[in-house]
PDB file of C-alpha atoms in Angstrom:
ATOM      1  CA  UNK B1324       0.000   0.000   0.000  1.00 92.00           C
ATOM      2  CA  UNK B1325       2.758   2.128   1.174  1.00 92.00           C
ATOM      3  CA  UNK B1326       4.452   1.724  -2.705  1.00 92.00           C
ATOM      4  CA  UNK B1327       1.599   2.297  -4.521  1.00 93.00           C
ATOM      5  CA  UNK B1328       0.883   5.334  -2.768  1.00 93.00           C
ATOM      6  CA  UNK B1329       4.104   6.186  -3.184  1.00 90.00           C
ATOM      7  CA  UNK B1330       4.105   5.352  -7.167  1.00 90.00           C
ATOM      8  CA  UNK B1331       1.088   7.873  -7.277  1.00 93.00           C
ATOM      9  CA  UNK B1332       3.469  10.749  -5.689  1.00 90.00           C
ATOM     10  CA  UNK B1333       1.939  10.563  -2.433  1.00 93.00           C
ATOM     11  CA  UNK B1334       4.969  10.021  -0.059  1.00 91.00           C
ATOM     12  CA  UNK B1335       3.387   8.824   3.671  1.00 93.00           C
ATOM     13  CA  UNK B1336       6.525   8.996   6.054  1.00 93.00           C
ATOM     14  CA  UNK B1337       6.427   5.157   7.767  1.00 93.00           C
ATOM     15  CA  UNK B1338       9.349   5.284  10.498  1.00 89.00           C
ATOM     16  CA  UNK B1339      11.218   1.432   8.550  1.00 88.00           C
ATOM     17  CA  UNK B1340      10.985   2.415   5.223  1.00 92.00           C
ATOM     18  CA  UNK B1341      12.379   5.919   6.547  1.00 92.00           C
ATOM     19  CA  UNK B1342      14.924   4.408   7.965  1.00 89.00           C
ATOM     20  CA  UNK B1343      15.860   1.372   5.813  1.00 90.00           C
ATOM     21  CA  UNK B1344      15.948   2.434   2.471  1.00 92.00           C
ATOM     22  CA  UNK B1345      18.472   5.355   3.100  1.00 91.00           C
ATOM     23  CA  UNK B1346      20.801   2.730   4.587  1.00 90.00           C
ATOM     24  CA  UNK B1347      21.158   0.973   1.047  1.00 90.00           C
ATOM     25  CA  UNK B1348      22.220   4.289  -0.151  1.00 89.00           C
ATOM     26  CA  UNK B1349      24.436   4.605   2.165  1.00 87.00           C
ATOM     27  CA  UNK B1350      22.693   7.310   4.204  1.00 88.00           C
ATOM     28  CA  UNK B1351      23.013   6.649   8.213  1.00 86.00           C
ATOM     29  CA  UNK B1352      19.865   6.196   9.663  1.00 86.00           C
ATOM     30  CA  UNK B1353      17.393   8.778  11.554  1.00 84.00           C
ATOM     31  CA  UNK B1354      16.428   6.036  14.458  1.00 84.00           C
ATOM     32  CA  UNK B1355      19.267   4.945  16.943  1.00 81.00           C
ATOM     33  CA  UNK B1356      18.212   1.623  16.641  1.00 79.00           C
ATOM     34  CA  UNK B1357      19.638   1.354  12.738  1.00 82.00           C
ATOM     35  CA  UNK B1358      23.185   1.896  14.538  1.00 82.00           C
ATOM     36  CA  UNK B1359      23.387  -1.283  15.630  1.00 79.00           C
ATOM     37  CA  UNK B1360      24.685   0.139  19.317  1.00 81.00           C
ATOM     38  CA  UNK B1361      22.836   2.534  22.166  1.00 83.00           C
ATOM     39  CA  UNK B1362      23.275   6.285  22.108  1.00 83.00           C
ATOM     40  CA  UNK B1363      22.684   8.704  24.106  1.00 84.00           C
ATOM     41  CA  UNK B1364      19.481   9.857  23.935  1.00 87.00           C
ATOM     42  CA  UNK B1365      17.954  11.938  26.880  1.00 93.00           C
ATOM     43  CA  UNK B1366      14.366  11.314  27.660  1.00 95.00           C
ATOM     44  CA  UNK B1367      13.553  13.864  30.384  1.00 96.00           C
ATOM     45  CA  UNK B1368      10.086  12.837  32.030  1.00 97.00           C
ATOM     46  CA  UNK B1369       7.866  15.679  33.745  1.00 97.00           C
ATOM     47  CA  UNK B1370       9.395  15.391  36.830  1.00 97.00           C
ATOM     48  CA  UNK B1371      12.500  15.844  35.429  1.00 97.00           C
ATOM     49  CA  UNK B1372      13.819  12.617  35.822  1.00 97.00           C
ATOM     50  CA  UNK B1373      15.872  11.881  33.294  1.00 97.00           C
ATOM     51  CA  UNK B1374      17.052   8.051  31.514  1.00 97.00           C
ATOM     52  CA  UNK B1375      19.171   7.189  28.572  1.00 94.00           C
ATOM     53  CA  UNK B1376      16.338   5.732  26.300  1.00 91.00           C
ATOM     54  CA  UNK B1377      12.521   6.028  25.794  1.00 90.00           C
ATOM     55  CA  UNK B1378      12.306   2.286  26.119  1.00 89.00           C
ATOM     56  CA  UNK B1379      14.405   2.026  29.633  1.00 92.00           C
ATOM     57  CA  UNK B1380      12.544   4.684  31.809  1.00 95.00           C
ATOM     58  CA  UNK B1381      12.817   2.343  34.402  1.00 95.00           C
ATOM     59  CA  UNK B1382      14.255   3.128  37.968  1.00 96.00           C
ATOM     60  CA  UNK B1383      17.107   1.276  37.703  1.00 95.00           C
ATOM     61  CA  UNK B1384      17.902   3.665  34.441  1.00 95.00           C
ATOM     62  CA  UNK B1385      17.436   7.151  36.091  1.00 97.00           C
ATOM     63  CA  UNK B1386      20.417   9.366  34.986  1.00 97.00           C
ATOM     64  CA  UNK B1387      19.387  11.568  37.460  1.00 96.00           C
ATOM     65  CA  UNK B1388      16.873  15.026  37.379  1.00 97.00           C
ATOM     66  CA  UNK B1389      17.548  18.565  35.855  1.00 96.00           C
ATOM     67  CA  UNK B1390      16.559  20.134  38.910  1.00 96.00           C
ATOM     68  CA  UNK B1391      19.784  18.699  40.937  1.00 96.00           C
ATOM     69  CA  UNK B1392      21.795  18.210  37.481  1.00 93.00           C
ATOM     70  CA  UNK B1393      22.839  19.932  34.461  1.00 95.00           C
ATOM     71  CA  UNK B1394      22.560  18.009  30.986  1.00 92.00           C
ATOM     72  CA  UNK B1395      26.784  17.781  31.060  1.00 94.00           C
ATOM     73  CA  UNK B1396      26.540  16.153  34.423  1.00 94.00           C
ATOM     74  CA  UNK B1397      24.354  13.483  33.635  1.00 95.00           C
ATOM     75  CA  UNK B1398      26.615  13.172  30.638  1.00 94.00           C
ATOM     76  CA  UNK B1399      29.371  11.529  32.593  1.00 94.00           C
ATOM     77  CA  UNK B1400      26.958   9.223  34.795  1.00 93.00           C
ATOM     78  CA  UNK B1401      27.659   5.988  35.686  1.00 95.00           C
ATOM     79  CA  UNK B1402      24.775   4.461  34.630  1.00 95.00           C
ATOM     80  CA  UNK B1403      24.514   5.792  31.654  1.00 95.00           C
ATOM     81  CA  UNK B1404      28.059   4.828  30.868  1.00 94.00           C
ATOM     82  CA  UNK B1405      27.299   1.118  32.141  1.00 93.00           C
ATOM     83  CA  UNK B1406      24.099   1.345  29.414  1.00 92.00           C
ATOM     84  CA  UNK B1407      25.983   2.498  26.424  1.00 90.00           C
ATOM     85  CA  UNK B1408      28.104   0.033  27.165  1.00 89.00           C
ATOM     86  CA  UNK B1409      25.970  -3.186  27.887  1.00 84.00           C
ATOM     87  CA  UNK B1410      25.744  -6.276  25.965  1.00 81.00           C
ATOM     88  CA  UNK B1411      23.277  -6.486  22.981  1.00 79.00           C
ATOM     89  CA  UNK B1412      21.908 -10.350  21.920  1.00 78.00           C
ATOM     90  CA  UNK B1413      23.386 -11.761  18.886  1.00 76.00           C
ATOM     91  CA  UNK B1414      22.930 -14.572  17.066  1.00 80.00           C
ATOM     92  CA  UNK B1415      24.707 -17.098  14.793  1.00 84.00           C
ATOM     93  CA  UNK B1416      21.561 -15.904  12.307  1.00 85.00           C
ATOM     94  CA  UNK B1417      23.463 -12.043  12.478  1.00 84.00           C
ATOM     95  CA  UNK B1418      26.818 -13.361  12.134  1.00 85.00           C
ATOM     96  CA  UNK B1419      26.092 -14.460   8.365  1.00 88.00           C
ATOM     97  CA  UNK B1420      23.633 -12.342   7.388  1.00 89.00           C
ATOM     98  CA  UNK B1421      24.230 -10.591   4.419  1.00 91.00           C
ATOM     99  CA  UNK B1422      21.811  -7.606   5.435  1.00 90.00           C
ATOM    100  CA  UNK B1423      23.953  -7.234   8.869  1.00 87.00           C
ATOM    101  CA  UNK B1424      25.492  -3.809   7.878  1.00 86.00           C
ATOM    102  CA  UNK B1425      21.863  -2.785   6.835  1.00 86.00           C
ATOM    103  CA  UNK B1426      19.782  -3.287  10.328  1.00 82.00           C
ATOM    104  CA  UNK B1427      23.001  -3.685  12.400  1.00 83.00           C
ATOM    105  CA  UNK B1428      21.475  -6.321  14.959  1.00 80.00           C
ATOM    106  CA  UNK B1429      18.773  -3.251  15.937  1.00 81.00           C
ATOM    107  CA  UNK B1430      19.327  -2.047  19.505  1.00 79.00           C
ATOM    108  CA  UNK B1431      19.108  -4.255  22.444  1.00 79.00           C
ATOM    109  CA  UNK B1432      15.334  -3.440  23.147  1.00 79.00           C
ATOM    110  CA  UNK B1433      14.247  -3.908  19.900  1.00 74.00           C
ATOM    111  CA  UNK B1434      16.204  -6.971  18.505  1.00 73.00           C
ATOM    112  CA  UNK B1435      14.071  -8.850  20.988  1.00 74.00           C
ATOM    113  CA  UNK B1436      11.295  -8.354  18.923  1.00 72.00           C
ATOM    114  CA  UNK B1437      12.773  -9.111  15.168  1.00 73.00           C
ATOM    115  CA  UNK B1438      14.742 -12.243  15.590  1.00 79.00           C
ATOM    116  CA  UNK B1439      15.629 -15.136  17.276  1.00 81.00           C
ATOM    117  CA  UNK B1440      17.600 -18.407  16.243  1.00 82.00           C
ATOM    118  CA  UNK B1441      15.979 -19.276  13.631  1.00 85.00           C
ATOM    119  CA  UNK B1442      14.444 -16.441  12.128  1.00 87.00           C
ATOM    120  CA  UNK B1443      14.685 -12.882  11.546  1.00 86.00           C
ATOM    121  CA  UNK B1444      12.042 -10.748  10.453  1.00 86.00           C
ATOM    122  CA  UNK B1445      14.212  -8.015   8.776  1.00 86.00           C
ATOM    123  CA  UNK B1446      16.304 -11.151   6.545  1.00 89.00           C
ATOM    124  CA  UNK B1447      12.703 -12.438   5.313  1.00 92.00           C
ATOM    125  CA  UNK B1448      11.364  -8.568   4.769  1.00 92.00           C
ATOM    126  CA  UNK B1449      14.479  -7.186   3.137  1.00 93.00           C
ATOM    127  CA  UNK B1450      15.403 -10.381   1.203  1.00 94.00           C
ATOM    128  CA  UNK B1451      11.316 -10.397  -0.385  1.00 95.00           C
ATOM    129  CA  UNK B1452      11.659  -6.347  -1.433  1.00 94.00           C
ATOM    130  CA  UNK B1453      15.339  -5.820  -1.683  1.00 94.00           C
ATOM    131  CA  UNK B1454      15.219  -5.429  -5.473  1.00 95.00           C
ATOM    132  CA  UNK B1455      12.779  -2.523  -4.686  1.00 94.00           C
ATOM    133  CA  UNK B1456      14.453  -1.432  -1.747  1.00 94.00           C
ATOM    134  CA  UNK B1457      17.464  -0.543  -3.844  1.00 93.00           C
ATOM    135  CA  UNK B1458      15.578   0.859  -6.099  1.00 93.00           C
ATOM    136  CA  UNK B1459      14.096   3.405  -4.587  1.00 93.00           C
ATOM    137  CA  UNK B1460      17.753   4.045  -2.648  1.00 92.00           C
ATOM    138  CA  UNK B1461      19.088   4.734  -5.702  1.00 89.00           C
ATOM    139  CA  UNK B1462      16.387   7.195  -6.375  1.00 85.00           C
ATOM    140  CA  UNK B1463      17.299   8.916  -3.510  1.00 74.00           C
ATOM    141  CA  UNK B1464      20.885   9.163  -4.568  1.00 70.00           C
ATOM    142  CA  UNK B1465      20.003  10.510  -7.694  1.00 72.00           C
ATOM    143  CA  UNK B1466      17.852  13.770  -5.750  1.00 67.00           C
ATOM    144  CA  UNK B1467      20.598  14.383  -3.365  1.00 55.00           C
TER     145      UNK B1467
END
């Protein structure tokens, strides 16, 4: 639906094709989970409170609050140091996937979610449209 709409000049911004067909141009990708590894991004609740990502405002995440800290401070936390830094699942699957340096694993929150052992629901997306995917990368090259 997305492509036809698409094909009829009617661009609808959908956050994976946003992401993933840039990366076969080469283009890095808007959503820190395309990195393959965590970055720093500062979710600052209404309290304050601050954590390193919008999927780990947990307790055991809390950077800290703007009201005792300034953004530099938190910065240089411990915790946030010991989250950028933390293990991310892998699997044989990633190791010889030929899409690897496309999706990059996704970030330890959401790589739960696309693969496991067996299966990996970016390989069977990517492999089905990568012909298209290109494609319209290559598109984009051409307007930049």
């Amino acid at each position: 639906m997305w492509l036809e709409e698409l094909k009829q000049d009617h661009y609808i911004s959908v956050t994976l094709f946003d992401n993933l067909i840039p990366l076969f141009a080469g283009v890095p990708p808007q959503q820190c989970g395309y990195l393959g590894f965590c970055s720093m991004q500062f979710v600052v609740e209404s309290d304050g409170s601050v954590y390193p990502c919008d999927f780990y405002v947990l307790d055991e995440y809390k950077l800290g609050n703007l009201r005792d800290c300034s953004l530099a401070d938190l910065s240089k936390s411990k915790i946030l140091s010991s989250f950028l830094q933390g293990p991310r699942r892998s699997t044989k699957l990633c190791e010889t996937c030929r899409y690897a340096q496309i999706c990059h694993g996704q970030c330890k929150r959401l790589n739960i979610c696309y693969f496991d052992e067996q299966f990996c629901g970016y390989q069977a997306f990517i492999q089905k449209h990568e012909a298209i995917l290109r494609q319209l990368a290559m598109t984009l090259r051409r307007q930049a």
